[in-house]
């Protein structure tokens, strides 16, 4: 049995509008631009994950930071937290349809990054996965 927790209520349009964001890129970046958020989404594009699996897939992220980011992304309506009535309790995260909408955007960014790295990097020099995700 899955219990949907109501702790992280998705933001409504009026709450988001209160941010006084004037362009759509700034708006989206405000939702996913925090450190680790895009990398968490990247992992969830592969399917449902438990917090421990995300910690293992994202070296360097602390448990506390992971939980904060997961709650933020849940509140923005980009992912869903599923709690199963088991002993011990099992918690999983998956993308919502809204979160899935970001996949082609992030795939495009990944492809640009791959091309730039193949061309010898950019002005910042060579960047490895541990530095750029």
XYZ file of C-alpha atoms in Angstrom, residues 38 42 102-118 132-133:
21
model
C 19.465 18.912 -11.727
C 18.918 13.233 -13.848
C 12.326 18.712 -18.105
C 13.920 15.584 -19.582
C 14.328 16.851 -23.187
C 15.774 20.127 -21.897
C 18.368 18.384 -19.756
C 19.164 15.883 -22.516
C 19.840 18.835 -24.844
C 22.128 20.457 -22.252
C 23.937 17.142 -21.798
C 24.483 16.841 -25.553
C 25.915 20.357 -25.760
C 28.196 19.594 -22.815
C 29.393 16.381 -24.457
C 30.176 18.221 -27.716
C 32.054 20.968 -25.900
C 34.058 18.452 -23.896
C 34.896 16.515 -27.072
C 30.179 19.105 -13.468
C 27.926 16.169 -12.767
